[in-house]
Each structure stands twice: as structure tokens, then as C-alpha cells.
Coordinates of C-alpha atoms in Angstrom, one line a residue:
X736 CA 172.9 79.3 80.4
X737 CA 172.4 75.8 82.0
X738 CA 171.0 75.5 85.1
X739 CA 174.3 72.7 85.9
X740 CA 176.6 76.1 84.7
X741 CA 174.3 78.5 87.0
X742 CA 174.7 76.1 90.2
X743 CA 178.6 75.9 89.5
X744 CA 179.0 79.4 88.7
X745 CA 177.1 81.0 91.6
X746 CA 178.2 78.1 94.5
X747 CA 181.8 80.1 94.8
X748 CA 179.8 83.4 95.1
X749 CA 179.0 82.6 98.7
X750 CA 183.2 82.2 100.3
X751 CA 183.9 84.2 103.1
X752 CA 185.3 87.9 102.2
X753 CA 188.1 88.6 103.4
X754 CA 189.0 90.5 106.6
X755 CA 181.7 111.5 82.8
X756 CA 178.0 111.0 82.9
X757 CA 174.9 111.4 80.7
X758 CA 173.0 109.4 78.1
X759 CA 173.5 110.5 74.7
X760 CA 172.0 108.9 71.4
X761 CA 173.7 105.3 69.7
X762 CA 172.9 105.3 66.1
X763 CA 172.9 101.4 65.4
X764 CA 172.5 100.2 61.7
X765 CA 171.9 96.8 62.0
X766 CA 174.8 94.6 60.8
X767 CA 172.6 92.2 58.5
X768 CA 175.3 88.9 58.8
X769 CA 174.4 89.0 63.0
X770 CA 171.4 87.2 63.5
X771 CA 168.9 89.6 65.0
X772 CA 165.5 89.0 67.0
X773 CA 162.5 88.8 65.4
X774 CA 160.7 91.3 68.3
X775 CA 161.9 95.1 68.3
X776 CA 162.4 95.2 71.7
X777 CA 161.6 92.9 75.2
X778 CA 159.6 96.1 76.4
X779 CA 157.2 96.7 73.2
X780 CA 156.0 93.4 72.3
X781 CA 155.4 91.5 75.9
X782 CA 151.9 90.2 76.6
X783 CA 150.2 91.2 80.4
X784 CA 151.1 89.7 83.4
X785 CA 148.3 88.6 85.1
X786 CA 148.1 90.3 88.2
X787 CA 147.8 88.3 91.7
X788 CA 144.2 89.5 93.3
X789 CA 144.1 90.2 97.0
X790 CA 140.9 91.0 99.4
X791 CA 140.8 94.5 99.1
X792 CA 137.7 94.5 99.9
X793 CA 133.9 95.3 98.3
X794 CA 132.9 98.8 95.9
X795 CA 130.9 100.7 97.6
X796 CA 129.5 101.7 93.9
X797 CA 128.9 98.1 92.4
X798 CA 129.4 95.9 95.1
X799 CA 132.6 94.0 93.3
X800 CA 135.6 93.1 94.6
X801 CA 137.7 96.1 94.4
X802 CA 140.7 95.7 92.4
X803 CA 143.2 97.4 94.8
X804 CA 143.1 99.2 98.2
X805 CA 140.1 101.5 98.3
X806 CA 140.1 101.2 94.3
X807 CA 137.8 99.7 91.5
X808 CA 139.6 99.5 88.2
X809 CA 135.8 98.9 86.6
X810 CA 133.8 101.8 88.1
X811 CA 136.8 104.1 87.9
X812 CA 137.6 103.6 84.8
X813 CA 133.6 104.6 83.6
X814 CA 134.6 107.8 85.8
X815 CA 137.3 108.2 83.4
X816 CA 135.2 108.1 80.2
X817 CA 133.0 110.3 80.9
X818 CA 135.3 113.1 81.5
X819 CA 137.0 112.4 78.2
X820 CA 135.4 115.1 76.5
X821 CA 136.6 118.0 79.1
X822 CA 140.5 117.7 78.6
X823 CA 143.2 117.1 75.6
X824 CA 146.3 117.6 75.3
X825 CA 146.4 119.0 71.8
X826 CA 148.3 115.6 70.6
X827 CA 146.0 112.8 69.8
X828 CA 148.6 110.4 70.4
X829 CA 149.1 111.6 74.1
X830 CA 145.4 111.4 74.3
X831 CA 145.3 107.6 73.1
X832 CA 148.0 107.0 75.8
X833 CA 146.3 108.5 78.7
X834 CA 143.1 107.2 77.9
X835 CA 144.7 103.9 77.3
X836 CA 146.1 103.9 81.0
X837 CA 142.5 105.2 82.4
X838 CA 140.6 102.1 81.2
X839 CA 143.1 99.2 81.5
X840 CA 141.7 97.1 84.6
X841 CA 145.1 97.6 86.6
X842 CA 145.3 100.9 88.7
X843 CA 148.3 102.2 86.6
X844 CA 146.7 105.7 85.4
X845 CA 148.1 108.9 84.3
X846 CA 146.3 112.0 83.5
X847 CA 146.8 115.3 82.1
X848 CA 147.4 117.9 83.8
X849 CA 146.5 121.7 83.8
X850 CA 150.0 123.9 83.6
X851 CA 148.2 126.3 85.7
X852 CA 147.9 123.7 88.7
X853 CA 151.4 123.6 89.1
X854 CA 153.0 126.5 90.5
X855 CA 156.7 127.2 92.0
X856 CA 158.3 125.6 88.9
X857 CA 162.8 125.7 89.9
X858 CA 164.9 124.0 87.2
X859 CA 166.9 121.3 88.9
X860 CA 169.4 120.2 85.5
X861 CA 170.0 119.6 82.0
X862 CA 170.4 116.2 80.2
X863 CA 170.4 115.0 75.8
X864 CA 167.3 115.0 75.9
X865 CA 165.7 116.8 78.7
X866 CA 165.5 119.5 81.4
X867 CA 163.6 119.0 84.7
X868 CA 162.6 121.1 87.3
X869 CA 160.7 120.5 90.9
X870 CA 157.2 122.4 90.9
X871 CA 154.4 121.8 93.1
X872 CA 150.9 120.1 92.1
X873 CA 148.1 121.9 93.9
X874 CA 145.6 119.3 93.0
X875 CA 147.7 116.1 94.0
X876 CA 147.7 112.6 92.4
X877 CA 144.2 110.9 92.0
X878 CA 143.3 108.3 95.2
X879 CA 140.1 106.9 94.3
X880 CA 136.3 108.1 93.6
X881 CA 134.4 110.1 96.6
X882 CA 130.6 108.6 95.6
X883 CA 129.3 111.4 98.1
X884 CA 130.7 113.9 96.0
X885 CA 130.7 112.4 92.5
X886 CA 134.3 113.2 92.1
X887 CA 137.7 112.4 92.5
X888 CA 139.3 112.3 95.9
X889 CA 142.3 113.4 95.7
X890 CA 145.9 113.1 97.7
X891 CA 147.4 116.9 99.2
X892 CA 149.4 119.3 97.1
X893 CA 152.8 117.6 96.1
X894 CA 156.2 118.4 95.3
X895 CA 157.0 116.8 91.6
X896 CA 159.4 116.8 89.5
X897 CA 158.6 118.1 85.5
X898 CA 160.6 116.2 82.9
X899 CA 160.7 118.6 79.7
X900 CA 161.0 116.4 76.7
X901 CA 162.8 118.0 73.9
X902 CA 161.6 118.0 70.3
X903 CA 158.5 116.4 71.5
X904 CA 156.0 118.5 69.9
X905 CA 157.3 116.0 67.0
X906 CA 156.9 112.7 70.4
X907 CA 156.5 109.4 67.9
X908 CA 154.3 106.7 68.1
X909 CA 157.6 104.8 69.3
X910 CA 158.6 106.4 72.2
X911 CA 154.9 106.7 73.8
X912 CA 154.3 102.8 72.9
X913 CA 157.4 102.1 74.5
X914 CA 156.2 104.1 77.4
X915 CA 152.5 102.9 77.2
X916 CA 153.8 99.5 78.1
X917 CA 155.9 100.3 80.6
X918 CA 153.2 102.5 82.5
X919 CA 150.6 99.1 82.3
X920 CA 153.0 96.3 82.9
X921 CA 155.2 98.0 85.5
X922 CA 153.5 101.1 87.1
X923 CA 155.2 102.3 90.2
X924 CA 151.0 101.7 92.0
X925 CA 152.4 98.0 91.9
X926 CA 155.6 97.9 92.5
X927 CA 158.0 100.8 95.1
X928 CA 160.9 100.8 93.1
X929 CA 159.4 102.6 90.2
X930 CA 159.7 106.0 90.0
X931 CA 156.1 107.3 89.9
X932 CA 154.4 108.7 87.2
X933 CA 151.8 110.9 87.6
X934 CA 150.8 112.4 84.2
X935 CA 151.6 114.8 81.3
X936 CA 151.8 118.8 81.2
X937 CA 152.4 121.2 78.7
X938 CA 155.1 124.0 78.7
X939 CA 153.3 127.3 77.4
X940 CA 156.5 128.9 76.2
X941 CA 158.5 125.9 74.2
X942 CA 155.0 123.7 73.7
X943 CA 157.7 120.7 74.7
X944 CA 155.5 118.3 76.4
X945 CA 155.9 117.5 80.1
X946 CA 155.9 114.0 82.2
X947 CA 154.3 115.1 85.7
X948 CA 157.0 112.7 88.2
X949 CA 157.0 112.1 91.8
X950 CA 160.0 114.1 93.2
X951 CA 162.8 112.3 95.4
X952 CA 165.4 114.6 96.0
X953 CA 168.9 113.0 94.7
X954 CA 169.8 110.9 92.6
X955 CA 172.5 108.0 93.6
X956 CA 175.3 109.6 91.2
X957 CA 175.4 112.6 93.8
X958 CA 174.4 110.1 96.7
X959 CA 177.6 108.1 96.2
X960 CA 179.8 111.9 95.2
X961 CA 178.7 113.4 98.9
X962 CA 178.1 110.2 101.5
X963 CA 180.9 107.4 100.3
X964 CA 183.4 107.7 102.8
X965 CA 180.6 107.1 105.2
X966 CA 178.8 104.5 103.9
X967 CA 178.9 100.9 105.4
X968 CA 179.3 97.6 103.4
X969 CA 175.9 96.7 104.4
X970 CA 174.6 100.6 103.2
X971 CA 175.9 99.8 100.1
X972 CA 174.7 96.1 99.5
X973 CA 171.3 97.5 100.8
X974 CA 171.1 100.1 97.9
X975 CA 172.2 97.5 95.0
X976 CA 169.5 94.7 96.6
X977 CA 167.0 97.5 96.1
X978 CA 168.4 98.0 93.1
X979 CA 168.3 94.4 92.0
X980 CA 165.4 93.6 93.1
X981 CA 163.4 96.9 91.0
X982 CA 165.5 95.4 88.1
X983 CA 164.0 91.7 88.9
X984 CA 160.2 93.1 88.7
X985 CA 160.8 95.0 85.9
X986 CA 162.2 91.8 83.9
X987 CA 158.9 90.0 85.4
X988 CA 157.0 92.3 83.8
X989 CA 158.4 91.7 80.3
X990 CA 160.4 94.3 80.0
X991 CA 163.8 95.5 80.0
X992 CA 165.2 99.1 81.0
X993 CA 167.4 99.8 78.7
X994 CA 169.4 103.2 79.5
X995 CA 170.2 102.5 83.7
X996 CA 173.2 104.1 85.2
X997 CA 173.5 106.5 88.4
X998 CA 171.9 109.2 87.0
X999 CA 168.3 108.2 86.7
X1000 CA 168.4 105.9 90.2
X1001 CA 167.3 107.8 93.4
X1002 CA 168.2 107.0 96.9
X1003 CA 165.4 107.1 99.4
X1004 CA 165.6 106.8 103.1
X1005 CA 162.9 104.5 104.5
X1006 CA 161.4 105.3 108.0
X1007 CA 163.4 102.7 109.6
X1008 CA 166.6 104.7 108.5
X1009 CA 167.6 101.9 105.4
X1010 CA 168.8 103.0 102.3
X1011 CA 166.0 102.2 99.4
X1012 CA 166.5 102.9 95.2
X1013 CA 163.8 104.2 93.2
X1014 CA 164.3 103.2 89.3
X1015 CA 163.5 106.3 87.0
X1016 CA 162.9 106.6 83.1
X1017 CA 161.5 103.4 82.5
X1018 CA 159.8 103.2 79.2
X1019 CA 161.8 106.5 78.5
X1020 CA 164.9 105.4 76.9
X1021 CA 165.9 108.1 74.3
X1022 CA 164.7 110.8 72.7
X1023 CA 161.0 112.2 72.3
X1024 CA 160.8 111.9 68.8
X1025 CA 163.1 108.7 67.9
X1026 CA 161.7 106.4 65.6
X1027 CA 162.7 102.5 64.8
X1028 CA 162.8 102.3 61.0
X1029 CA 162.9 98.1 61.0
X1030 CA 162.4 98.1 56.9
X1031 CA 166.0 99.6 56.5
X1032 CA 167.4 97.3 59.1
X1033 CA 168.0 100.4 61.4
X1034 CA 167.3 101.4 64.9
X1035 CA 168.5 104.3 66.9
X1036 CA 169.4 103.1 70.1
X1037 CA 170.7 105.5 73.0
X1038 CA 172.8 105.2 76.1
X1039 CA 175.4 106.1 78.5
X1040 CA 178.9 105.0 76.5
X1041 CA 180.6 104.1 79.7
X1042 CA 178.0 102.0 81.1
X1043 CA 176.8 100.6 77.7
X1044 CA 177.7 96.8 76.7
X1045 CA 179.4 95.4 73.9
X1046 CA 176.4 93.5 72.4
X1047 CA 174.8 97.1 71.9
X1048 CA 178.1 98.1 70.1
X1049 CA 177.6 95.0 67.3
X1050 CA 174.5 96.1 66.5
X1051 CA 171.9 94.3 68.7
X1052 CA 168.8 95.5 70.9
X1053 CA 169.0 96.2 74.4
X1054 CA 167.6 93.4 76.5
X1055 CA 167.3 92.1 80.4
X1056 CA 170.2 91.0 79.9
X1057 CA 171.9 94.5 79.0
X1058 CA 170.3 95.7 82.6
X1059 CA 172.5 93.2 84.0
X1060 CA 175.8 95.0 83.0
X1061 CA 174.2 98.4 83.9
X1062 CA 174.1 96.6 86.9
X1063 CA 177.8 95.6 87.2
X1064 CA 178.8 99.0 86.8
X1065 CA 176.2 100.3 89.3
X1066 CA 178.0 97.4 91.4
X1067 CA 181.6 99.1 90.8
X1068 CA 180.2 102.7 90.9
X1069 CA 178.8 101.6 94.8
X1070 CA 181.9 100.1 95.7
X1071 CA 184.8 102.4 94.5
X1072 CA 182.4 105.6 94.5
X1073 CA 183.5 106.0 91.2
X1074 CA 181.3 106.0 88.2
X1075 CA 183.2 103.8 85.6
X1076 CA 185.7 105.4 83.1
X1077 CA 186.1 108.3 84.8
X1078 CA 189.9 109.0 83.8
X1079 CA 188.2 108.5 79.8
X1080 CA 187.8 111.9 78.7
X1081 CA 185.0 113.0 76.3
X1082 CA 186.6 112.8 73.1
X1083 CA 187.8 109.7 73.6
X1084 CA 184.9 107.6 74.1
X1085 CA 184.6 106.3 70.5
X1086 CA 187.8 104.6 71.2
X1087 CA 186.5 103.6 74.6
X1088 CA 183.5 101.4 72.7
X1089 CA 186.6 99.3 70.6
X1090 CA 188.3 98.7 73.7
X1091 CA 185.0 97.4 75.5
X1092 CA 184.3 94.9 72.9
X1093 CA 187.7 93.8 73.5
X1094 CA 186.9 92.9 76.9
X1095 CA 188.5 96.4 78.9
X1096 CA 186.1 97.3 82.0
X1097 CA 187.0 99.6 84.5
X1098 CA 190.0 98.8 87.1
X1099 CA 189.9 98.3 90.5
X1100 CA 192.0 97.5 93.4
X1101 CA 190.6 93.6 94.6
X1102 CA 191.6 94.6 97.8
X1103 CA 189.2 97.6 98.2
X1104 CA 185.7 95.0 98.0
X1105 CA 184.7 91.5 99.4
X1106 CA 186.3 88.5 96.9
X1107 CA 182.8 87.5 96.2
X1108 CA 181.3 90.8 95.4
X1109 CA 183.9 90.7 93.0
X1110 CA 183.3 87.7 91.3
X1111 CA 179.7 88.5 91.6
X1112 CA 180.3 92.1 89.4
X1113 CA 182.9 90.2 87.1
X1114 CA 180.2 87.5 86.4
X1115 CA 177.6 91.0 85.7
X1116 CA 179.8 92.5 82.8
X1117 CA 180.9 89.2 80.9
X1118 CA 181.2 89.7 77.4
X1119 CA 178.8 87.1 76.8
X1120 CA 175.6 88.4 77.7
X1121 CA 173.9 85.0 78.4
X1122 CA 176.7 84.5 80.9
X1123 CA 175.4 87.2 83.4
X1124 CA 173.3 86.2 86.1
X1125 CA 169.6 87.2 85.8
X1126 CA 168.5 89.6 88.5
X1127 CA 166.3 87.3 90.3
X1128 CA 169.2 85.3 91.3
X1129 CA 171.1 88.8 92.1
X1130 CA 168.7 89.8 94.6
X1131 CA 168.8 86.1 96.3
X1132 CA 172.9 86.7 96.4
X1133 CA 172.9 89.9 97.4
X1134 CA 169.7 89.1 100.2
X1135 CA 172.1 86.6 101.5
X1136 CA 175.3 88.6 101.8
X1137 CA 173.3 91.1 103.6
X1138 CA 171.6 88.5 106.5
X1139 CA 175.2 86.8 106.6
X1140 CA 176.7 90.3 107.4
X1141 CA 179.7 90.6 105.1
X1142 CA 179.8 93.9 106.0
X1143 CA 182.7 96.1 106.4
X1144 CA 183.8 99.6 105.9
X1145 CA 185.6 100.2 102.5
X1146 CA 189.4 100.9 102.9
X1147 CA 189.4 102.8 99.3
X1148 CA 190.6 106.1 99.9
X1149 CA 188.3 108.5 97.5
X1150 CA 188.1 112.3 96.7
X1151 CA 185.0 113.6 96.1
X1152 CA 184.8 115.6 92.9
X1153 CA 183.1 118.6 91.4
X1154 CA 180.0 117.3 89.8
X1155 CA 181.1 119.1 86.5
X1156 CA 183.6 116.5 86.1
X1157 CA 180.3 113.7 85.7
X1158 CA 179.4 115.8 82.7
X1159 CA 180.8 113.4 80.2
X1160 CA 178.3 110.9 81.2
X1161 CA 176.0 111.7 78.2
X1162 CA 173.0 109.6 76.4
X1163 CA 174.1 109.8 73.2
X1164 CA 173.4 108.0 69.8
X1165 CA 176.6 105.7 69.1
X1166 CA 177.6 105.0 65.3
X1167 CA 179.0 101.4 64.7
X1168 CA 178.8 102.0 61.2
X1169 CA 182.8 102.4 61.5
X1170 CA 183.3 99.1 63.3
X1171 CA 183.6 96.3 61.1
X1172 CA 183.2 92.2 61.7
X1173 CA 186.7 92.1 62.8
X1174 CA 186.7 94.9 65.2
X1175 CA 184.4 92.6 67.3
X1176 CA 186.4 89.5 67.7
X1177 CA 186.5 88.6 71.0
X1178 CA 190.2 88.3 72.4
X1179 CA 189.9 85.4 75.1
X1180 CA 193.2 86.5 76.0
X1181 CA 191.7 90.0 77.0
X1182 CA 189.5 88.5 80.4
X1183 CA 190.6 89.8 83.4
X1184 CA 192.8 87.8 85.4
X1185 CA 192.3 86.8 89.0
X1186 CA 195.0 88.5 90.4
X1187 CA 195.7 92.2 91.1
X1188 CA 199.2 92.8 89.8
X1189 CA 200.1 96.2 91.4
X1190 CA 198.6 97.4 95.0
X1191 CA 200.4 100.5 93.7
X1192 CA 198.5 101.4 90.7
X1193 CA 194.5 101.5 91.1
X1194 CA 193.3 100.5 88.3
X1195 CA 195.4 98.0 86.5
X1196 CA 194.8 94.3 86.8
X1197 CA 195.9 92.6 84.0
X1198 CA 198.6 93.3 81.1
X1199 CA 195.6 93.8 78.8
X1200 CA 194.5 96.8 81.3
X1201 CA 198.2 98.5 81.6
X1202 CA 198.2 98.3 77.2
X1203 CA 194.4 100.0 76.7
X1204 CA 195.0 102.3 79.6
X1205 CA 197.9 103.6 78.3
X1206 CA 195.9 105.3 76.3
X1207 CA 193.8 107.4 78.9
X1208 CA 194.9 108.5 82.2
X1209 CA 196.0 106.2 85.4
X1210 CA 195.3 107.4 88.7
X1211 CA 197.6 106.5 91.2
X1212 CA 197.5 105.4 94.5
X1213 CA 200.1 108.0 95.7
X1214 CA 198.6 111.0 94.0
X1215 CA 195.4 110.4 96.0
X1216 CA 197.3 110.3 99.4
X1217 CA 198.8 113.2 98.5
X1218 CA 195.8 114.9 97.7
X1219 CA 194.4 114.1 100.6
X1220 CA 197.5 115.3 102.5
X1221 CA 197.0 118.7 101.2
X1222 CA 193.1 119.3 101.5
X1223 CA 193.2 122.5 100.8
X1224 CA 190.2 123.2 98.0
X1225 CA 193.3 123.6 95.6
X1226 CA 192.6 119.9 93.9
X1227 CA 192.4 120.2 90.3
X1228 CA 190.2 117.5 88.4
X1229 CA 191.7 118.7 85.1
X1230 CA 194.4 116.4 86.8
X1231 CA 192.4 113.5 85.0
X1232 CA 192.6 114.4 81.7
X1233 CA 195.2 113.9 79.1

């Protein structure tokens, strides 16, 4: 994308405005005649970014410039090495990773934690590939070393959350290189909008192993489901500019997310009463023990069908530029409080990837969001991925819709739903061995077009849209006023399914 295209494309951004879900694995094999990258992934083979140094003052211990607040990544990470000896985890590989992150000159540690320090252990829910629960660490995070003491001073007793990784008594090399790097070129110690990670447990009854997270109590999936008829234009542009801009430092860092949708983003509310978004399972995109066998031209890829691109559907890698769509439908799940799809049942989401390569995205009434905000989450989901925007220029937009005030409450009239009806929204492995070279022409006839057809009917924009949706279920504009005329608990989500 040229920066003469960028300028033009982004310029009519800035007009006035007017007045089912879990990840679940994608089993790509490769199609040879595509051209593929020569690097496995953006996240895996990224050199460091150097990191900026700031006066944080002198070591006590050696008398050197400390490398963060209160914290020298040299002394402590001698500290480290000599405990070495008094822990494991009983997989060598874990050890390598820990011990990796304890003696890398940034402050982006984990350690391994004792089972028996955490007590109070509650399951919170289920995903593919996991089960967490909320616990409390008696010991607390690591701060920084007490030279008094000779030990560790350490942070008071802390709600977390355990992540229960399944199968991973079998974790590959893959998934803890993919989360090595992400722990040393993005920890949430330099950057807020990282979900922190603390360090790795151990259940005694399944042996899974556990990642030891900071806990923040909802996620924005059931954020959006309970507060969207209260929230304000400016709430909302608020969340995705935190959004954006946790997306824009990961992408600095090298590396790209590669499985973000509602589920793994948590809303925080700052001190000064703004909405914030903490980013979760970065360098955690699939499975504990998946594997990338590049000698037989295969790699299993994973991901939320509804929010996944086409590029991942012809075969090809997740990159930044993948995060970008997640983004768009983050943008249309924040606007219409709707996570996208929703009227796509389960069993027909193989047909749901055919109909996203040929350019179908979830319908929406224009009149329901700012003109620009539209063309802004149009411009996220093009079918061309080097189309998109990148997400330093989304936070810049976004920054500048929010100090120009384009807020204004949404007029979309919503329901909010059982949260068993988000249970289609599944990571799961997707097989494009059935979808051959002609299945992914591109129909240029198949873009939306600028004008909403029908203030009638929700969803459908285009002639395209009426044809695919045919196919599923259309939600209309009447049948949610008179819903909402009858409030009386008897609404039936089965309603939305064929």
C-alpha cells in the first residue's frame, strides 16, 4: 500500500458523522501454487527491539543504572541463577522458557510457581483448548531484590486467573517458542495493554500444565452483552483506541496476535472512570501441543471462524495484517453489540468460510454508526489484506474522532442474549483441503455497496448480502421491536436459528 493510496484513502475518514463464539482449530495444508513466506510466522522469527532507557535511577547492589523502576535486569538476573537448582517444573522445555525470561536484560520474567501457594482455586469457563479458574497467589508477583534480606521482595497476595492448557503434558517446542517471544518482545512489565503473565503451575490431578495470569474480571464479549444500551459513542471509541493502540505495540514488537476476538479482550476501568482493553493470549494462539510440520508444506493454524479472514482460508499465515480484520469485527461487535455472524448457526460455518472469501461480512444498518466509522471498519475487513490500515494509523483516527467529539448515543435497538447463545464462537482447526483454486476467486462484484437498501431489514446491504443470507437467518427490524414490546423473560434465542 502506497503512502499516495494511504493519504487518499484515510483523508475521507475524517467527514463529519451524521446527526457464536470460541476459537476452535484451522487445519491449513498449504496450497503449494500460492506463494508463501519464507518465515513461519511474524511472531517466531522477529529480532529484539531495542528498548528506549530512561533514568531509573542507580543499583543499590552494583552501582549501574537500573534497567527499570527499582529494578536491575543484571543483578537480578544473577539472583535468578542461583536459585536454578531449587525448582523445576518436571518439563525441561518449560524450564528452558522460564529460565530464558529470568536472564534476558528486559524485566519480562515468569517463574514457576508452587501449586500449594495458590489457594481458593473457582472455575470461571471452558474453551477448545482450555479451562480457567480465578485462585489466589499467597506469595504475589516478584517486585525487585530486598539486599537487606537477600531475597525477593515481593507484591501482596493476588487474585489470578489459572489457564489449564489441555494435552500439555505433550506442550511442543512450538507453542512455548511462540510464547517465549511473545513474553520478551511484548511483556505486559512494558506495555498496559498486555494481559500479564505471571508464571507457570502445575495441576496435581490432570498434570495439565498451568499459565499463572493477572485476573481482570470480564472480558468485553460479556462487557458489550450487559452495558450496550448504556454505552456512549465516546465509551465505545475509547475501548477500540485502547484496543488499537495494544494492537499497534504489539505489531512494534514484531509480532502479530493472531487468534483476537471478544473473548480474550478484557475491559478495565481506569481510576479516572475511562474505559481501558487489556489484550490476552498473546503468544497463545492454539493448542498446547500443536506443531508446524513446514517439510510437508503444513501448518495447523487455529481461530474463531467468524472473525477469521479470508487470506487464512487460502492457506496463508496469520500476520499484522490479519489483526487488522479482528479488528474490524471488534469495530462492528462495539458498535451493533453484536458479535459478527450471530444468526450463522454452528453447523453452518464451513459454508460461512466460502461465502467470506467471496467477500460476505456481517450486515449492518449504516444508520446505526458514524459514516466515517464505517468506512473506517469497511476499510479493516477488505479482502485484500494489504488494503487495511495498519494499527498505528487506527489509533491516530480513532485519537482524533475521540478529541473531535463524534460522540453520540447509538440508536440500534439490541436485546441482550443468554451467553449460551455465544457458544458457537469456537477456536477450531479449519480444513481448506475441500476448497479448491476456484472457490477463491474474488467476485469484485461481491464488495459492499455504499448504500443501505432496506431501513427495514438489519442486515442486508447489498444484493450480494440478501442471496448469501438467504441461506442463514435474517433478523428483522420489526421482530426486535416486538420483542422488546413484550419483555417479559419469554424471548426465545432458538428464534435465530434455522
Amino acid at each position: 500500500m502506497t503512502t499516495e493510496t494511504t493519504t487518499i484513502t484515510f483523508k475521507s475518514l475524517h467527514l463529519n458523522p451524521p446527526t457464536r463464539y470460541r476459537s476452535i482449530p484451522i487445519s491449513l495444508h498449504l496450497n503449494k501454487r500460492t506463494p508463501q513466506p519464507t518465515t513461519l510466522s511474524l511472531s517466531l522469527r522477529s529480532p529484539p527491539v531495542p528498548v528506549k532507557e530512561d533514568d531509573f535511577g542507580l543499583c543499590e547492589e552494583c552501582n549501574r543504572p537500573n534497567s527499570s523502576k527499582g529494578y536491575c535486569s543484571s543483578c537480578s538476573s544473577s539472583h535468578f541463577q542461583k536459585n536454578f537448582d531449587r525448582w523445576t517444573s518436571g518439563n525441561d522445555d518449560i524450564d528452558k522458557l522460564i529460565k530464558s525470561t529470568q536472564t534476558s536484560s528486559r524485566r519480562a520474567f515468569v517463574e514457576w510457581i508452587p501449586y500449594d501457594d495458590l489457594h481458593d482455586v473457582k472455575y470461571i469457563s471452558k474453551s477448545s483448548f482450555s479451562t480457567t479458574y480465578s485462585a489466589t497467589w499467597t506469595s504475589g508477583p516478584i517486585m525487585n531484590w530486598n539486599q537487606s534480606s537477600e531475597d525477593w521482595n515481593r507484591d501482596d497476595e493476588v487474585k489470578v486467573a489459572l489457564k489449564r492448557l489441555y494435552n500439555s503434558q505433550k506442550i511442543s517446542k512450538d507453542f512455548l517458542y511462540e510464547l517465549e517471544v511473545s513474553l520478551l518482545h511484548c511483556s505486559y512489565q512494558q506495555h498496559k495493554e498486555i494481559m500479564p503473565i505471571y508464571g507457570f503451575t502445575q495441576d496435581p490431578i490432570t498434570k495439565d500444565y498451568m499459565v499463572v495470569m493477572k485476573f481482570e474480571r470480564g472480558n468485553l464479549r460479556n462487557f458489550i452483552n450487559d452495558n450496550f444500551t448504556s454505552l456512549s459513542w465516546s465509551q465505545k471509541l475509547k475501548l477500540l483506541h485502547s484496543i488499537a493502540t495494544g494492537l499497534h505495540k504489539i505489531h512494534s514488537s514484531g509480532l502479530s496476535h493472531n487468534n483476537l476476538h471478544s473473548g480474550n479482550i478484557f475491559v478495565k476501568k481506569e481510576d479516572n472512570g475511562d474505559l481501558s482493553a487489556i489484550i490476552s493470549d498473546l503468544g497463545m494462539s492454539g493448542p498446547a501441543d500443536k506443531s508446524y510440520d513446514l517439510c510437508n508444506s503444513r501448518i495447523d493454524t487455529f481461530g474463531v471462524i467468524q472473525y477469521t479472514p479470508s487470506e487464512i482460508f487460502h492457506g496463508r499465515i496469520y500476520t499484522k495484517y490479519s489483526d487488522i480484520y479482528f479488528f474490524a469485527m471488534l469495530m462492528y461487535e462495539v458498535s451493533t453489540g453484536l458479535p459478527p455472524f450471530i444468526n450463522v448457526p454452528f453447523d453452518k460455518l464451513n459454508e460461512l468460510m466460502f461465502d467470506i472469501c467471496d467477500g460476505f461480512r456481517p450486515a449492518y444498518n449504516s444508520k446505526d454508526m458514524p459514516r466515517c466509522f464505517e468506512e473506517l471498519m469497511k476499510k479493516c475487513w477488505d479482502d485484500d489484506e494489504f488494503s487495511r490500515p495498519l494499527a498505528s494509523q487506527l489509533v491516530d483516527i480513532i485519537g482524533n474522532w475521540i478529541s473531535e467529539d463524534i460522540s453520540r448515543r447509538g440508536n440500534l435497538i439490541r436485546l441482550k442474549y443468554p451467553l449460551s447463545i455465544y457458544d458457537i464462537y469456537k477456536s477450531q482447526r479449519i480444513n481448506t483441503t475441500d476448497l479448491g483454486d476456484e472457490d477463491f476467486e474474488h467476485d469484485s462484484e461481491s464488495n459492499f455497496d455504499e448504500n443501505v437498501e432496506s431501513d427495514e431489514d438489519i442486515e442486508l446491504n447489498t444484493d450480494f448480502e440478501r442471496k448469501v443470507q438467504n441461506k442463514y437467518v435474517t433478523i428483522k427490524r420489526s421482530d426486535i421491536m416486538k420483542w422488546i414490546e413484550n419483555i417479559d423473560n419469554t424471548f426465545d434465542p432458538e428464534r435465530l436459528l434455522p
